[in-house]
PDB file of C-alpha atoms in Angstrom:
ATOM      1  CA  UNK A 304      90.161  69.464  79.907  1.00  0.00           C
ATOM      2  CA  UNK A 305      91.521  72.910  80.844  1.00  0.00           C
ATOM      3  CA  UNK A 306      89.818  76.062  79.055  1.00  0.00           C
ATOM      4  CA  UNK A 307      90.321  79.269  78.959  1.00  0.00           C
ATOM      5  CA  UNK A 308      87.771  81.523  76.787  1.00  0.00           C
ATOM      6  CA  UNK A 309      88.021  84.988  76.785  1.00  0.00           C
ATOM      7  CA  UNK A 310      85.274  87.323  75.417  1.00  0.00           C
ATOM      8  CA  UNK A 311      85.223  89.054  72.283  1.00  0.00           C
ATOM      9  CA  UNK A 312      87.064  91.308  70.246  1.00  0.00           C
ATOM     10  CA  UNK A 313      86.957  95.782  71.440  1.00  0.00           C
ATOM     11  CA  UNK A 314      87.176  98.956  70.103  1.00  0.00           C
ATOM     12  CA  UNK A 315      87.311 102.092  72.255  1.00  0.00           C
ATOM     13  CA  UNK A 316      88.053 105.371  71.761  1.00  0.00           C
ATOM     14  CA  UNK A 317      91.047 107.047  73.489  1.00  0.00           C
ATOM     15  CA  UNK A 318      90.296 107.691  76.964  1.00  0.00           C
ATOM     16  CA  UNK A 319      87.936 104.801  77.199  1.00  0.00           C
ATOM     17  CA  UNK A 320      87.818 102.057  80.009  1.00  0.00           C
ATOM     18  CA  UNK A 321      87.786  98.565  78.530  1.00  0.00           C
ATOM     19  CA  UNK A 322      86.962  95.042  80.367  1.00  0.00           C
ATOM     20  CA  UNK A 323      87.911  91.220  79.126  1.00  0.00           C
ATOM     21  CA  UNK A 324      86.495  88.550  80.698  1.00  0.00           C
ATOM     22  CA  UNK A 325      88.018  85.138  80.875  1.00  0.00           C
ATOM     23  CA  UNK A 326      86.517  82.040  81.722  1.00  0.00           C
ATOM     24  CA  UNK A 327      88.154  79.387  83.213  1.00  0.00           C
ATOM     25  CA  UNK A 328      86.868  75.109  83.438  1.00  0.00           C
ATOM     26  CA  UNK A 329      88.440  71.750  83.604  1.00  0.00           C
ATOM     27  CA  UNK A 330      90.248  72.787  87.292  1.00  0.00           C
ATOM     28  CA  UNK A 331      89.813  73.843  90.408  1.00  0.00           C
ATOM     29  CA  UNK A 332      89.715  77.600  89.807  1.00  0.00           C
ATOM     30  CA  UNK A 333      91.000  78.988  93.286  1.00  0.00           C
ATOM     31  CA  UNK A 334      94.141  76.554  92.874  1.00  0.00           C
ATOM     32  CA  UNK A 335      95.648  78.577  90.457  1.00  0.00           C
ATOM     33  CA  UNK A 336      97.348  82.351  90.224  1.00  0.00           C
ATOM     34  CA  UNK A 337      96.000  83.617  86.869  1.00  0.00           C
ATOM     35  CA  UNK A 338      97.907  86.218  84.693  1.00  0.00           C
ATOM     36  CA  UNK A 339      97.008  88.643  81.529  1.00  0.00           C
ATOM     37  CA  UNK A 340      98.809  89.223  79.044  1.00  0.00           C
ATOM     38  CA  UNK A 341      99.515  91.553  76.324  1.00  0.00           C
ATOM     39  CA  UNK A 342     101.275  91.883  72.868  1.00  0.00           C
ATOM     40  CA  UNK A 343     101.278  95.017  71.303  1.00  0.00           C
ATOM     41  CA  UNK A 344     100.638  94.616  67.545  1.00  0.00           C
ATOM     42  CA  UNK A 345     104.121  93.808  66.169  1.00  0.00           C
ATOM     43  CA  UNK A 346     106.081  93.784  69.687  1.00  0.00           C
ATOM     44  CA  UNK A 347     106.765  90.702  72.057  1.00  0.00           C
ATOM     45  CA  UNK A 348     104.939  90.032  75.014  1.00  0.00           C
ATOM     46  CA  UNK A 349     104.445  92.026  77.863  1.00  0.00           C
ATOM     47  CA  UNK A 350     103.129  90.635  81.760  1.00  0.00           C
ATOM     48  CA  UNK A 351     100.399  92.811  82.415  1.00  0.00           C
ATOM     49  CA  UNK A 352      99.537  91.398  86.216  1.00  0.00           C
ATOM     50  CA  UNK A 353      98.194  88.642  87.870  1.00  0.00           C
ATOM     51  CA  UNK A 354      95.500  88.074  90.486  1.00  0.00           C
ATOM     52  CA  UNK A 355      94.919  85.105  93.220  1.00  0.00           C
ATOM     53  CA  UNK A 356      91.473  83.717  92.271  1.00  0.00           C
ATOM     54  CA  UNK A 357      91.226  82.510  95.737  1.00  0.00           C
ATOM     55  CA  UNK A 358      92.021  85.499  97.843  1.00  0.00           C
ATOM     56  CA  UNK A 359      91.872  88.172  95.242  1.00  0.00           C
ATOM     57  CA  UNK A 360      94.818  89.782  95.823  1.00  0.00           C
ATOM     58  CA  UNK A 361      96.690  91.409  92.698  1.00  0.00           C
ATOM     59  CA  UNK A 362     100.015  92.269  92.068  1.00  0.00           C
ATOM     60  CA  UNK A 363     100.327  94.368  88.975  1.00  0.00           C
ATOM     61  CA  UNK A 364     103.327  95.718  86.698  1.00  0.00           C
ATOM     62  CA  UNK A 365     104.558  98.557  87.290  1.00  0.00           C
ATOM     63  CA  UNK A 366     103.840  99.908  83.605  1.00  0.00           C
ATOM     64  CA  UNK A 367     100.297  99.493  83.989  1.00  0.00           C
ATOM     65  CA  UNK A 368     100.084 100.653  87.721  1.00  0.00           C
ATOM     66  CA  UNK A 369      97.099 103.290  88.759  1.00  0.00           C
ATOM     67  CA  UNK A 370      95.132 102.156  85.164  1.00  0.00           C
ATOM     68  CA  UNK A 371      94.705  98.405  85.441  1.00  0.00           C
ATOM     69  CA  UNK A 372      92.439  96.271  87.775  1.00  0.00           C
ATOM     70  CA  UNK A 373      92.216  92.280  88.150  1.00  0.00           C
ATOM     71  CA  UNK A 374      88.781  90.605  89.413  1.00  0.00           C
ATOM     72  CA  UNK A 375      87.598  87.437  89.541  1.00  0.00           C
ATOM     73  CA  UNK A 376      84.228  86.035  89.763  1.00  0.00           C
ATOM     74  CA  UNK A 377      84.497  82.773  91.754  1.00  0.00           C
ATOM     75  CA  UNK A 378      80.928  81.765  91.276  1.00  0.00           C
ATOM     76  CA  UNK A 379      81.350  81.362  87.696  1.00  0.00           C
ATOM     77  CA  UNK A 380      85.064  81.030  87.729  1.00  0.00           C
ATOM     78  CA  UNK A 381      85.711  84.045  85.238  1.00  0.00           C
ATOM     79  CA  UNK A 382      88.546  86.304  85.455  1.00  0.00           C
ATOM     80  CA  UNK A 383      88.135  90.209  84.537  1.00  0.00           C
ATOM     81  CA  UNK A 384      90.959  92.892  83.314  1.00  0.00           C
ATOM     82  CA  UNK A 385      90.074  96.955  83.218  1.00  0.00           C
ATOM     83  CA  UNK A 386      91.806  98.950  81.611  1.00  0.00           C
ATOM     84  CA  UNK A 387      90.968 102.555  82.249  1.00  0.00           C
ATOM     85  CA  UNK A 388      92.520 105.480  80.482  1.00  0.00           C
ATOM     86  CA  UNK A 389      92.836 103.808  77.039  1.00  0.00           C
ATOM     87  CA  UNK A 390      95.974 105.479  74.605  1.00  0.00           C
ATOM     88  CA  UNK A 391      96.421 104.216  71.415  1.00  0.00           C
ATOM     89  CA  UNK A 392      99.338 102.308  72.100  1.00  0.00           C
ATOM     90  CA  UNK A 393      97.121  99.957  74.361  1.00  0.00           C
ATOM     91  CA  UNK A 394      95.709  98.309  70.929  1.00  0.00           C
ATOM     92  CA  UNK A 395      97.146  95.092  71.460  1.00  0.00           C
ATOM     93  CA  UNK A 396      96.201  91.287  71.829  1.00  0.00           C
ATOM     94  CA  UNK A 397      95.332  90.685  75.541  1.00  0.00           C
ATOM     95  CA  UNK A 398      95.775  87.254  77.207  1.00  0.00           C
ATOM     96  CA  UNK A 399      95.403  85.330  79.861  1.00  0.00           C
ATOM     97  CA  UNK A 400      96.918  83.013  81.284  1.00  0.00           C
ATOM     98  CA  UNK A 401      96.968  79.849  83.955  1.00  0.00           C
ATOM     99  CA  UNK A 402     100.132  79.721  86.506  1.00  0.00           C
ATOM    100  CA  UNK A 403     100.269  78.011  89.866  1.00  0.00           C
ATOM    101  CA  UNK A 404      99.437  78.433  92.870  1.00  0.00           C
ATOM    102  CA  UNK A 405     102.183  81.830  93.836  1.00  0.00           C
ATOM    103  CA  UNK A 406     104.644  82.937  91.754  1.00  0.00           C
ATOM    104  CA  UNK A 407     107.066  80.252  90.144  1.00  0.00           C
ATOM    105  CA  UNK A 408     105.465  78.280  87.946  1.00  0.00           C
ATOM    106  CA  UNK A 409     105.122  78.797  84.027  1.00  0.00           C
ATOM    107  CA  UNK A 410     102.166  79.667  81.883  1.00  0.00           C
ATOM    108  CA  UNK A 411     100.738  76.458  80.792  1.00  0.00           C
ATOM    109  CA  UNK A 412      97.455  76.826  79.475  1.00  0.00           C
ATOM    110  CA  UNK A 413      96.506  80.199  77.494  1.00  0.00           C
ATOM    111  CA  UNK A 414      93.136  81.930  76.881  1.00  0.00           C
ATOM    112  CA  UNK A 415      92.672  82.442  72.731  1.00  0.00           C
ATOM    113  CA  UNK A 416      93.304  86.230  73.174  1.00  0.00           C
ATOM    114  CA  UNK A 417      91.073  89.204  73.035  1.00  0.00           C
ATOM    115  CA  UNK A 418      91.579  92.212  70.762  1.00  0.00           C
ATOM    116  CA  UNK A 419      91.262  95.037  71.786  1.00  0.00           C
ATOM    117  CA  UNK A 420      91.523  98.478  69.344  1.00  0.00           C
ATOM    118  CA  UNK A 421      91.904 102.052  70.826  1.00  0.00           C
ATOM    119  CA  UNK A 422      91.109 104.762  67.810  1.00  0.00           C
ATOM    120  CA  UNK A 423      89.452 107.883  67.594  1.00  0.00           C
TER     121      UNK A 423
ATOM    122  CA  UNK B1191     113.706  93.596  87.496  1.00  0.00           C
ATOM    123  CA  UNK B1192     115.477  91.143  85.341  1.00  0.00           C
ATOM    124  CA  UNK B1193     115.614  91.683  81.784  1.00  0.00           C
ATOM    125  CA  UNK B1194     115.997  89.252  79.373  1.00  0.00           C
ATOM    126  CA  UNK B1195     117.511  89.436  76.014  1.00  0.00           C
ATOM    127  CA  UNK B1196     117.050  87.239  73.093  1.00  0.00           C
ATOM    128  CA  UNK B1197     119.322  86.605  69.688  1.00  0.00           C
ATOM    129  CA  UNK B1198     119.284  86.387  67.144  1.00  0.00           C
ATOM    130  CA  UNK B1199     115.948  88.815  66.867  1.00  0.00           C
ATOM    131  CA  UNK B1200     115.365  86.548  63.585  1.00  0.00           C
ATOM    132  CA  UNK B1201     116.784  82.907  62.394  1.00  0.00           C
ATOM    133  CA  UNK B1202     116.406  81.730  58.573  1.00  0.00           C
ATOM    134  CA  UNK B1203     116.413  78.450  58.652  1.00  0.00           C
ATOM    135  CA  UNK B1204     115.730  75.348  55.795  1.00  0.00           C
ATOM    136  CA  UNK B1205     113.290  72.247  57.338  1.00  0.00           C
ATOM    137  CA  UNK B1206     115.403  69.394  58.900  1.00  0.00           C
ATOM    138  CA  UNK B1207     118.148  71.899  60.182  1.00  0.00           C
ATOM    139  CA  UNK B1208     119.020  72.605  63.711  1.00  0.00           C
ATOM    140  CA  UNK B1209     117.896  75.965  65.430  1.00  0.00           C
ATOM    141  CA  UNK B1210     119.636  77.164  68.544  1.00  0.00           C
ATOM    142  CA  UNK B1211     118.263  80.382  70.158  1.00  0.00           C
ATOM    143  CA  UNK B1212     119.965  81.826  72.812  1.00  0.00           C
ATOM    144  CA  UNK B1213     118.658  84.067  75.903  1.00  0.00           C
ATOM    145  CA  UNK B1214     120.740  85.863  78.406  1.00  0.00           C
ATOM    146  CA  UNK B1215     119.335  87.926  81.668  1.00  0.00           C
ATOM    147  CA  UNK B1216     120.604  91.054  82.855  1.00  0.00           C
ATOM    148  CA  UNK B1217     120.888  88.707  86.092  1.00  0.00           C
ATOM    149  CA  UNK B1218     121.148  85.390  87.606  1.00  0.00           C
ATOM    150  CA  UNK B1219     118.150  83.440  87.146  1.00  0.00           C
ATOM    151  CA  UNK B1220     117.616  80.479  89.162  1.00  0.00           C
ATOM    152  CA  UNK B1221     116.867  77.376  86.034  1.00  0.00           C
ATOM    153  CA  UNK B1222     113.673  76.521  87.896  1.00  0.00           C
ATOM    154  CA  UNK B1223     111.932  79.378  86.657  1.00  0.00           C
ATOM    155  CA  UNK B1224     113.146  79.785  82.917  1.00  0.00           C
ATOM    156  CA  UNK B1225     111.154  78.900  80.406  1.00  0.00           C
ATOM    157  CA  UNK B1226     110.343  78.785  76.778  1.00  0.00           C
ATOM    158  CA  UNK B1227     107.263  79.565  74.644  1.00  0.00           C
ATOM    159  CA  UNK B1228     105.861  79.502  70.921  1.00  0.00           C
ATOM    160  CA  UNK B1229     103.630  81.831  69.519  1.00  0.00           C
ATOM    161  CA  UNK B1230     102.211  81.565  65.968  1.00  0.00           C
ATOM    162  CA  UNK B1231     100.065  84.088  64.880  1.00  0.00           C
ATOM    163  CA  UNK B1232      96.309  84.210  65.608  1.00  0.00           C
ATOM    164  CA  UNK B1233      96.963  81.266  68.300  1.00  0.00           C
ATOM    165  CA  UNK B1234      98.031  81.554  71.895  1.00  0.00           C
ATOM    166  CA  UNK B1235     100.670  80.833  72.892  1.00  0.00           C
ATOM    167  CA  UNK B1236     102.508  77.328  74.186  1.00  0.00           C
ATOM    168  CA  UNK B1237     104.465  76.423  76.619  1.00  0.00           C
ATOM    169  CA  UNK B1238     107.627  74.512  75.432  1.00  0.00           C
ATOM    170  CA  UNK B1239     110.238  74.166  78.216  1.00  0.00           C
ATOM    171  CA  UNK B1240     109.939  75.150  81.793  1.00  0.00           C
ATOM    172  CA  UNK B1241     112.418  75.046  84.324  1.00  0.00           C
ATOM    173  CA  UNK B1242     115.298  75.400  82.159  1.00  0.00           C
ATOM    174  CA  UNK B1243     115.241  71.939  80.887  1.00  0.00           C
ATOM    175  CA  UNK B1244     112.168  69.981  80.961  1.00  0.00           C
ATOM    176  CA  UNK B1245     109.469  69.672  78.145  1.00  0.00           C
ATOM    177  CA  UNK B1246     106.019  70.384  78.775  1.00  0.00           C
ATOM    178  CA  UNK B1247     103.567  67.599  78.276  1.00  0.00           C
ATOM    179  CA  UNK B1248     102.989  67.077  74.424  1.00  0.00           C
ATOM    180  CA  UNK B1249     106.177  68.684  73.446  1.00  0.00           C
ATOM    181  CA  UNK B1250     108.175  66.670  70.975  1.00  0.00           C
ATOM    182  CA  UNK B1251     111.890  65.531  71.658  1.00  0.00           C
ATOM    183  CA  UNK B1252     113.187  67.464  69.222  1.00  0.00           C
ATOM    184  CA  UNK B1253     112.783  70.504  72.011  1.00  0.00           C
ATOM    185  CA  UNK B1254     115.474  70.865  74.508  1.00  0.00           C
ATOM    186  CA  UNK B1255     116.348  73.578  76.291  1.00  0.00           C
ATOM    187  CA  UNK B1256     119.537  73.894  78.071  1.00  0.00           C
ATOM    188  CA  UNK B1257     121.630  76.629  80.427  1.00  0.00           C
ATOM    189  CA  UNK B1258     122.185  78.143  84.162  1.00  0.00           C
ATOM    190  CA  UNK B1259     122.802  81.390  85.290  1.00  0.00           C
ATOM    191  CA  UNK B1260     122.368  83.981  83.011  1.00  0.00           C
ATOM    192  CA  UNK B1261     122.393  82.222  79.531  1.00  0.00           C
ATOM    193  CA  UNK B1262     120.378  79.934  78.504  1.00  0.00           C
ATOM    194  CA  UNK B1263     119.807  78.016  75.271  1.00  0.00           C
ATOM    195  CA  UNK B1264     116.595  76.330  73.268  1.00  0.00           C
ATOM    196  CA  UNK B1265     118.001  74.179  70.654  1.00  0.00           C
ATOM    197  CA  UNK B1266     115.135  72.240  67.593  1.00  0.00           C
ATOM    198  CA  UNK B1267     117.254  69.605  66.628  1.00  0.00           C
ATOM    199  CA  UNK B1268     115.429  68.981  63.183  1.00  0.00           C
ATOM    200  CA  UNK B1269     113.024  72.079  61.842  1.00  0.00           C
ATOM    201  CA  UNK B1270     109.804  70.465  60.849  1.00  0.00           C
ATOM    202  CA  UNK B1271     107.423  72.911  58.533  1.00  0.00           C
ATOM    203  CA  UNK B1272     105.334  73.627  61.999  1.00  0.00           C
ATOM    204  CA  UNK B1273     108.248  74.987  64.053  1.00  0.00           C
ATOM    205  CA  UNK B1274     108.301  77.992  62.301  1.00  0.00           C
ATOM    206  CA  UNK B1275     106.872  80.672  64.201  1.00  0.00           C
ATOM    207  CA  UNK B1276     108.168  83.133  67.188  1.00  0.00           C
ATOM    208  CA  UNK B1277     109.545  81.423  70.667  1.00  0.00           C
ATOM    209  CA  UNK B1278     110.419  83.845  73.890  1.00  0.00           C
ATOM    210  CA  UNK B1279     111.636  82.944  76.898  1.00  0.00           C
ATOM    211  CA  UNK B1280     110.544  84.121  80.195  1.00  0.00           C
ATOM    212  CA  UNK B1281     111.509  83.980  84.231  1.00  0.00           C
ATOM    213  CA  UNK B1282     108.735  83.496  86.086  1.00  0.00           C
ATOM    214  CA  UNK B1283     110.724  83.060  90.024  1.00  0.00           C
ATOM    215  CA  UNK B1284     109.614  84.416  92.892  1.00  0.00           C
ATOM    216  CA  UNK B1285     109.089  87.948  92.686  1.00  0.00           C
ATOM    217  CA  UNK B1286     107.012  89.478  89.814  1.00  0.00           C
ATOM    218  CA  UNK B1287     107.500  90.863  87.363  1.00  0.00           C
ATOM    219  CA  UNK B1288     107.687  87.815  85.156  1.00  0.00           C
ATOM    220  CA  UNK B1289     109.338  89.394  82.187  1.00  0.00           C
ATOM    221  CA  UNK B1290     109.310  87.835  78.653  1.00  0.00           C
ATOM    222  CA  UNK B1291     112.546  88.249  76.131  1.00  0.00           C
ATOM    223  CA  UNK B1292     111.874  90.187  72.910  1.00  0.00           C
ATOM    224  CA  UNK B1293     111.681  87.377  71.030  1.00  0.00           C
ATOM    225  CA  UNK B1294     113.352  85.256  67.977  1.00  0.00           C
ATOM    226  CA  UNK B1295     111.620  85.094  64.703  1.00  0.00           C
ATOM    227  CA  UNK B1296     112.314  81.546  63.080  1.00  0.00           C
ATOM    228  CA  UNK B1297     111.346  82.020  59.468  1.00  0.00           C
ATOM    229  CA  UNK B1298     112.065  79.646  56.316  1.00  0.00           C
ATOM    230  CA  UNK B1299     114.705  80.192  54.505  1.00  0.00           C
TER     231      UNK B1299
END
């Protein structure tokens, strides 16, 4: 069956670079667009970016352009989001997410979410 | 960038009554690529309806979702004590971004 696991919960301190991992079985991880993302404690959810497992191209909202990176780990078919210049307002729940292969297709199989806490 | 907007922001509700949320874009949005989620806390969240109309595998027939164009409707034709929780919609078409609505709180009333 179709997993996503994401690693564990973060804290950082403002200014901080953070990584979550996600790791992907139960399909063919190249046939699939993968997406993160985010909801800010409180607030709805928010795209963050998504990457092509098989090519590694990204394509990234504009919000989170010039801090965020997408990688991907074929051998071990794990996904990776940085987030580099950490505010506090970047404390949020961050997901990911399976789409299909492009753009247009919906989100149908989620990772559990990773916290991650920015505080001084 | 198409924005969506979602109402009522929250919907009180009894179990075995009918919810209808409504979402309109700031622009035509091609049915294909609307679609609905659920989100309880602590859990991830679940894809309902995608485009427009059609339930994802698993969903219950009490889900429908319904609309073209710029409005767009998910109706829960009887509440059951598990559909309370928060549902957004989303376009997820060609171009990126794929922007999620605000959301609609459906609480017990």
């Amino acid at each position: 069956q179709v997993q996503l696991v994401q690693s564990g919960a973060e804290v950082k301190k403002p200014g901080a670079s953070v990584k979550v991992s996600c790791k992907a079985s139960g399909f063919r991880f190249t046939s699939y667009f993968m997406h993160w993302v985010r909801q800010v404690p409180g607030q709805g959810l928010e795209w963050v970016g998504m990457i092509n497992p098989s090519a590694g191209t990204v394509t990234y909202a504009q919000t989170f352009q010039g801090r965020v990176t997408m990688t991907r780990d074929t051998s071990t078919s794990t996904l990776y989001v940085q987030l580099s210049g950490l505010r506090s307002d970047d404390t949020a729940l961050y997901f990911c997410a399976r789409g299909g292969w492009g753009g247009a297709y919906p989100f149908d199989y989620w990772g559990q979410g990773t916290l991650v806490t920015v505080s001084s | 960038e198409i924005v969506l907007t979602q109402s009522p922001g929250t919907l009180s509700l009894s179990p075995g009554e009918r919810a209808t949320l409504s979402c309109r874009a700031s622009q035509s949005v091609d049915s294909r690529y609307l679609g609905w989620y659920q989100h309880k806390p602590g859990q991830a969240p679940r894809l309902l309806i995608y485009g427009a109309s059609s339930r994802a595998a698993g969903i219950p027939d009490r889900f429908s979702g319904g609309g073209s164009g710029t409005d767009f409707t998910l109706t829960i034709s009887r509440l059951e004590p598990e559909d309370f929780a928060v549902y957004y919609c989303q376009q997820y078409g060609d171009s990126p971004p794929y922007n999620f609505g605000q959301g609609t709180k459906l609480e017990i009333k």
